Short mmCIF file of C-alpha atoms in Angstrom, two decimals:
data_model
loop_
_atom_site.label_atom_id
_atom_site.label_comp_id
_atom_site.label_asym_id
_atom_site.label_seq_id
_atom_site.Cartn_x
_atom_site.Cartn_y
_atom_site.Cartn_z
CA MET A 1 63.47 22.31 130.09
CA GLU A 2 62.11 19.92 132.69
CA LEU A 3 58.38 19.24 132.38
CA PRO A 4 56.12 20.29 135.27
CA ILE A 5 54.90 17.53 137.56
CA GLN A 6 51.37 17.38 136.10
CA THR A 7 52.58 17.10 132.52
CA GLY A 8 55.26 14.61 133.42
CA SER A 9 52.81 12.33 135.22
CA LEU A 10 50.55 11.98 132.17
CA LEU A 11 53.45 11.42 129.77
CA ILE A 12 54.92 8.80 132.10
CA ARG A 13 51.56 6.98 132.10
CA MET A 14 51.51 7.11 128.30
CA GLN A 15 55.07 5.80 128.12
CA ASN A 16 54.36 2.96 130.56
CA CYS A 17 51.39 1.80 128.46
CA GLN A 18 53.27 1.90 125.16
CA GLN A 19 54.67 -1.64 125.26
CA GLN A 20 51.24 -3.13 126.03
CA LEU A 21 49.43 -1.62 123.04
CA PRO A 22 48.27 -3.40 119.87
CA ALA A 23 50.02 -2.24 116.71
CA ALA A 24 47.52 0.43 115.60
CA LEU A 25 47.22 1.90 119.12
CA ALA A 26 50.99 1.84 119.51
CA LYS A 27 51.26 4.07 116.43
CA VAL A 28 48.94 6.60 118.10
CA GLY A 29 50.94 6.42 121.31
CA ALA A 30 54.27 6.81 119.55
CA TRP A 31 53.07 9.90 117.69
CA ALA A 32 51.51 11.42 120.83
CA LEU A 33 54.71 10.88 122.84
CA ALA A 34 56.83 12.37 120.08
CA TYR A 35 54.58 15.44 119.72
CA PRO A 36 52.58 15.77 122.99
CA PHE A 37 51.74 19.47 122.69
CA ARG A 38 50.68 19.16 119.06
CA THR A 39 48.54 16.16 120.06
CA ALA A 40 46.73 18.32 122.61
CA THR A 41 45.79 20.80 119.88
CA LEU A 42 44.59 18.31 117.23
CA LYS A 43 41.08 17.12 116.54
CA ILE A 44 40.57 13.36 116.53
CA GLY A 45 40.56 13.09 112.73
CA GLU A 46 43.74 15.16 112.48
CA LEU A 47 45.54 12.93 114.98
CA ALA A 48 44.33 9.82 113.17
CA ALA A 49 45.70 11.18 109.88
CA ALA A 50 49.01 12.18 111.48
CA ALA A 51 49.49 8.75 113.05
CA GLU A 52 48.17 7.00 109.92
CA VAL A 53 45.45 5.07 111.79
CA SER A 54 41.67 5.13 111.95
CA VAL A 55 39.61 7.46 114.13
CA ALA A 56 38.42 4.36 115.99
CA SER A 57 42.03 3.50 116.89
CA VAL A 58 42.54 6.95 118.40
CA ASN A 59 39.44 6.49 120.54
CA ARG A 60 40.58 3.02 121.61
CA TYR A 61 43.98 4.46 122.57
CA ALA A 62 42.30 7.02 124.82
CA ARG A 63 40.14 4.31 126.42
CA PHE A 64 43.24 2.17 127.00
CA LEU A 65 44.65 5.05 129.06
CA GLY A 66 41.48 5.08 131.17
CA TYR A 67 39.47 7.85 129.46
CA ASP A 68 35.93 7.61 128.12
CA GLY A 69 37.20 8.71 124.72
CA TYR A 70 39.54 11.04 122.87
CA PRO A 71 37.87 14.34 123.96
CA GLU A 72 38.55 13.55 127.64
CA PHE A 73 42.16 12.52 126.89
CA ARG A 74 42.77 15.69 124.84
CA GLU A 75 41.25 17.87 127.57
CA ASP A 76 43.50 16.26 130.20
CA LEU A 77 46.56 16.72 127.98
CA LEU A 78 45.69 20.39 127.43
CA ARG A 79 45.23 20.84 131.18
CA ALA A 80 48.59 19.23 131.82
CA PHE A 81 50.28 21.71 129.49
CA GLU A 82 48.37 24.71 130.80
CA SER A 83 50.99 25.77 133.35
CA THR A 84 53.79 25.15 130.87
CA PHE A 85 52.39 27.41 128.17
CA ALA A 86 50.57 29.99 130.31
CA PRO A 87 53.61 32.32 130.17
CA VAL A 88 53.51 32.15 126.39
CA GLU A 89 49.91 33.35 126.38
CA LYS A 90 50.66 36.08 128.92
CA LEU A 91 53.60 37.26 126.81
CA ARG A 92 51.44 37.26 123.69
CA VAL A 93 48.97 39.58 125.43
CA ALA A 94 51.78 41.84 126.67
CA VAL A 95 53.33 42.11 123.20
CA GLN A 96 49.99 43.17 121.71
CA ARG A 97 49.55 46.01 124.20
CA ASP A 98 50.57 49.52 123.20
CA THR A 99 52.59 50.49 126.25
CA SER A 100 56.11 51.66 127.08
CA ASN A 101 58.91 49.56 128.53
CA ALA A 102 58.89 51.78 131.61
CA GLU A 103 55.21 51.02 132.18
CA ILE A 104 55.82 47.28 131.79
CA MET A 105 58.59 47.55 134.39
CA ARG A 106 56.33 49.49 136.77
CA GLU A 107 53.65 46.82 136.42
CA SER A 108 56.22 44.11 137.18
CA LEU A 109 57.40 45.98 140.28
CA ALA A 110 53.81 46.51 141.40
CA SER A 111 53.15 42.80 140.95
CA ASP A 112 56.14 41.96 143.14
CA ALA A 113 55.08 44.49 145.77
CA GLY A 114 51.78 42.61 145.83
CA ASN A 115 53.66 39.31 146.18
CA ILE A 116 55.47 40.57 149.27
CA THR A 117 52.20 41.79 150.77
CA ARG A 118 50.63 38.40 150.06
CA THR A 119 53.64 36.68 151.64
CA MET A 120 53.05 38.70 154.81
CA ASP A 121 49.36 37.76 154.78
CA LEU A 122 50.21 34.06 154.35
CA LEU A 123 52.51 33.90 157.40
CA GLN A 124 51.18 31.59 160.10
CA PRO A 125 52.83 32.12 163.52
CA GLU A 126 52.84 28.44 164.46
CA GLN A 127 54.48 27.47 161.16
CA CYS A 128 57.12 30.18 161.59
CA GLU A 129 57.96 28.99 165.12
CA ALA A 130 58.11 25.37 163.95
CA ALA A 131 60.40 26.27 161.03
CA ILE A 132 62.89 28.10 163.27
CA ARG A 133 62.84 25.20 165.73
CA LEU A 134 63.51 22.61 163.01
CA ILE A 135 66.43 24.65 161.63
CA ARG A 136 67.95 25.18 165.07
CA GLU A 137 67.62 21.51 166.03
CA ALA A 138 68.86 20.03 162.73
CA GLY A 139 72.19 18.24 162.62
CA ARG A 140 72.53 19.21 158.98
CA VAL A 141 70.45 21.38 156.64
CA VAL A 142 70.23 20.94 152.85
CA ALA A 143 68.69 23.69 150.70
CA LEU A 144 67.02 21.99 147.72
CA GLY A 145 66.10 23.91 144.58
CA LEU A 146 66.07 23.06 140.87
CA GLY A 147 65.36 25.12 137.79
CA ASP A 148 64.65 28.76 138.70
CA SER A 149 64.64 27.78 142.37
CA ALA A 150 68.32 26.79 142.23
CA TYR A 151 69.30 30.43 142.69
CA LEU A 152 66.94 30.72 145.64
CA ALA A 153 68.44 27.58 147.21
CA LEU A 154 71.94 29.08 146.89
CA PHE A 155 70.67 32.27 148.49
CA LEU A 156 68.97 30.30 151.27
CA ALA A 157 72.18 28.38 152.07
CA ASP A 158 74.08 31.67 152.26
CA VAL A 159 71.45 33.20 154.57
CA LEU A 160 71.47 30.14 156.86
CA GLU A 161 75.25 29.75 157.03
CA PRO A 162 75.87 32.06 160.03
CA TYR A 163 73.25 30.22 162.11
CA VAL A 164 73.66 26.56 161.07
CA ASP A 165 76.79 24.50 161.74
CA ASN A 166 76.36 22.32 158.64
CA VAL A 167 74.42 23.71 155.68
CA ARG A 168 74.75 22.57 152.08
CA GLU A 169 72.76 22.92 148.88
CA ALA A 170 71.36 20.48 146.33
CA ILE A 171 70.81 22.55 143.21
CA GLU A 172 70.41 22.39 139.44
CA PHE A 173 74.04 23.21 138.65
CA ALA A 174 75.34 20.21 140.61
CA GLY A 175 73.61 17.68 138.34
CA THR A 176 71.15 14.94 139.25
CA GLU A 177 73.79 12.32 140.03
CA ARG A 178 75.64 14.52 142.50
CA ASN A 179 72.42 15.68 144.14
CA ILE A 180 71.20 12.11 144.63
CA ARG A 181 74.58 11.09 146.05
CA ARG A 182 74.41 13.98 148.51
CA LEU A 183 70.79 13.35 149.49
CA MET A 184 71.40 9.63 150.00
CA THR A 185 73.44 10.59 153.08
CA MET A 186 70.45 12.27 154.75
CA ARG A 187 69.37 10.66 158.01
CA PRO A 188 67.05 11.26 160.98
CA GLY A 189 67.96 14.55 162.63
CA ASP A 190 68.76 16.22 159.29
CA LEU A 191 66.54 18.79 157.58
CA VAL A 192 65.84 19.52 153.92
CA ILE A 193 64.33 22.87 152.93
CA ALA A 194 62.76 22.44 149.49
CA ILE A 195 61.86 25.39 147.27
CA THR A 196 59.57 25.27 144.25
CA SER A 197 56.95 27.42 142.54
CA PRO A 198 55.18 27.27 139.18
CA ARG A 199 56.42 25.66 137.05
CA TYR A 200 56.91 22.90 139.64
CA SER A 201 59.91 20.64 139.08
CA ARG A 202 59.26 16.89 139.08
CA ARG A 203 62.81 16.20 140.27
CA THR A 204 62.33 18.47 143.30
CA ILE A 205 59.44 16.25 144.41
CA GLU A 206 61.48 13.10 143.76
CA HIS A 207 64.50 14.43 145.67
CA LEU A 208 62.30 15.50 148.57
CA GLN A 209 60.69 12.05 148.67
CA LEU A 210 64.17 10.52 148.86
CA CYS A 211 65.04 12.72 151.86
CA ARG A 212 61.85 11.71 153.66
CA GLU A 213 62.58 8.03 153.00
CA ARG A 214 65.97 8.58 154.65
CA GLY A 215 64.24 9.94 157.77
CA ALA A 216 64.97 13.66 157.33
CA LYS A 217 62.54 16.39 158.36
CA ALA A 218 61.33 18.83 155.68
CA ILE A 219 60.31 22.45 155.30
CA ALA A 220 58.53 23.54 152.11
CA LEU A 221 58.96 27.06 150.73
CA THR A 222 56.38 27.35 147.99
CA ASP A 223 53.49 29.43 146.65
CA ALA A 224 50.23 27.62 147.46
CA PRO A 225 48.67 25.00 149.76
CA ASP A 226 48.13 22.68 146.76
CA SER A 227 51.81 22.81 145.71
CA PRO A 228 53.03 19.22 145.22
CA ILE A 229 55.73 19.48 147.90
CA VAL A 230 53.32 20.48 150.70
CA PRO A 231 52.18 16.89 151.53
CA LEU A 232 55.85 15.89 151.93
CA ALA A 233 56.71 18.66 154.40
CA ASP A 234 56.54 18.89 158.19
CA VAL A 235 56.26 22.68 157.94
CA THR A 236 55.16 24.88 155.03
CA LEU A 237 55.87 28.59 154.53
CA LEU A 238 54.02 30.21 151.64
CA ALA A 239 54.98 33.17 149.47
CA GLY A 240 53.25 35.10 146.71
CA ALA A 241 54.66 34.19 143.28
CA ASP A 242 52.23 35.67 140.72
CA HIS A 243 53.41 37.65 137.71
CA GLY A 244 51.66 39.26 134.79
CA VAL A 245 54.02 37.91 132.11
CA ARG A 246 56.46 35.39 133.59
CA HIS A 247 55.35 31.94 134.78
CA SER A 248 56.07 33.07 138.35
CA SER A 249 58.16 35.55 140.30
CA PRO A 250 60.84 34.66 142.89
CA THR A 251 60.53 37.97 144.78
CA GLY A 252 58.09 36.74 147.42
CA LEU A 253 60.16 33.62 148.11
CA MET A 254 63.37 35.66 148.30
CA ALA A 255 61.75 38.06 150.78
CA LEU A 256 60.53 35.06 152.77
CA ILE A 257 64.09 33.68 152.92
CA VAL A 258 65.39 37.05 154.15
CA ALA A 259 62.64 37.10 156.79
CA LEU A 260 63.58 33.57 157.85
CA GLY A 261 67.21 34.60 158.26
CA THR A 262 66.14 37.66 160.24
CA ALA A 263 64.20 35.51 162.68
CA LEU A 264 67.15 33.13 163.00
CA SER A 265 69.53 36.01 163.69
CA ARG A 266 67.78 36.84 166.96
CA SER A 267 66.98 33.31 168.08
CA GLY A 268 70.51 32.17 168.96
CA PRO A 269 72.00 32.14 172.48
CA ASP A 270 74.47 34.99 171.73
CA SER A 271 73.16 36.53 168.56
CA VAL A 272 74.28 40.10 169.40
CA GLY A 273 77.79 38.95 170.32
CA GLN A 274 78.15 36.91 167.14
CA ALA A 275 76.96 39.81 164.99
CA ALA A 276 79.42 42.17 166.69
CA ASP A 277 82.27 39.69 166.16
CA VAL A 278 81.50 39.36 162.45
CA ALA A 279 81.25 43.15 162.04
CA GLU A 280 84.62 43.63 163.75
CA ARG A 281 86.36 41.02 161.61
CA ILE A 282 85.07 42.32 158.26
CA LEU A 283 85.63 45.99 159.10
CA PRO A 284 89.15 46.16 157.55
CA TYR A 285 87.73 44.99 154.21
CA LEU A 286 84.93 47.55 153.97
CA HIS A 287 84.95 50.89 152.17
CA ILE A 288 83.68 53.31 154.79
CA VAL A 289 82.14 56.61 153.65
CA PRO A 290 82.21 59.24 156.43
CA LYS A 291 78.70 60.38 157.23
CA SER A 292 79.60 64.02 156.68
CA ASN A 293 80.63 63.26 153.07
CA ARG A 294 77.39 61.55 152.07
CA GLN A 295 75.06 63.27 149.67
CA PRO A 296 71.75 64.42 151.21
CA ASP A 297 68.65 62.45 150.28
#
């Protein structure tokens, strides 16, 4: 599992400091890097015993990282892991409840209905118009999604295909090397549409930064204004992604992608003619049920 961006940033800082530490502090750092979540749950004396150093060494390690002392370091480490382990806590609560599977499923569906309503409320007309314009004007569009968002990126590329001459995807299944090779060809006039929601993927941010360095425009599909991809985007479209048990739900983002495709379908110069042509060509491959034979509702 890839660590969320907040957790990864702190661990990277710890790793970068490791070679600069005196011997006793290096032992603390090595133990903390090997067991970061356990470190976040230990008291200072427990960490000192685990790393086989003094309590003073643990405090000096925290100060070396820029904290006033171990309590501040531990609090920051706990905060960094909060989004990672929040689903565990939500699941623990759900398991303890005396309720049926059907009721759990109803609650999940109700949560996703709320996500779609929130997605509607979050729509900003100027951002919608700007997104359609960027897609229509792009020489090439890349749908970027890693982790859970890889499936959404595949879906986005499929939705865009009828309306974009050159659309590709950069997704989890392709592997980092292949994604970087593909994104290195981005240039001014191209567009990347990046998708991420909690837990945010660090590599999504890095890939998006690479696209911006290459001169490409960017649209962010995400869940909140403080999502880490928002500052990198020219246009942001937000979707509800809350869930009572899972770390997030993709339903709002999927509905947003469908809505985006719907807007694109009517924005072309001959959208009705193109739709009629597609319908005519696929007709021989469809199983048609005569209306008179359909069961009543």
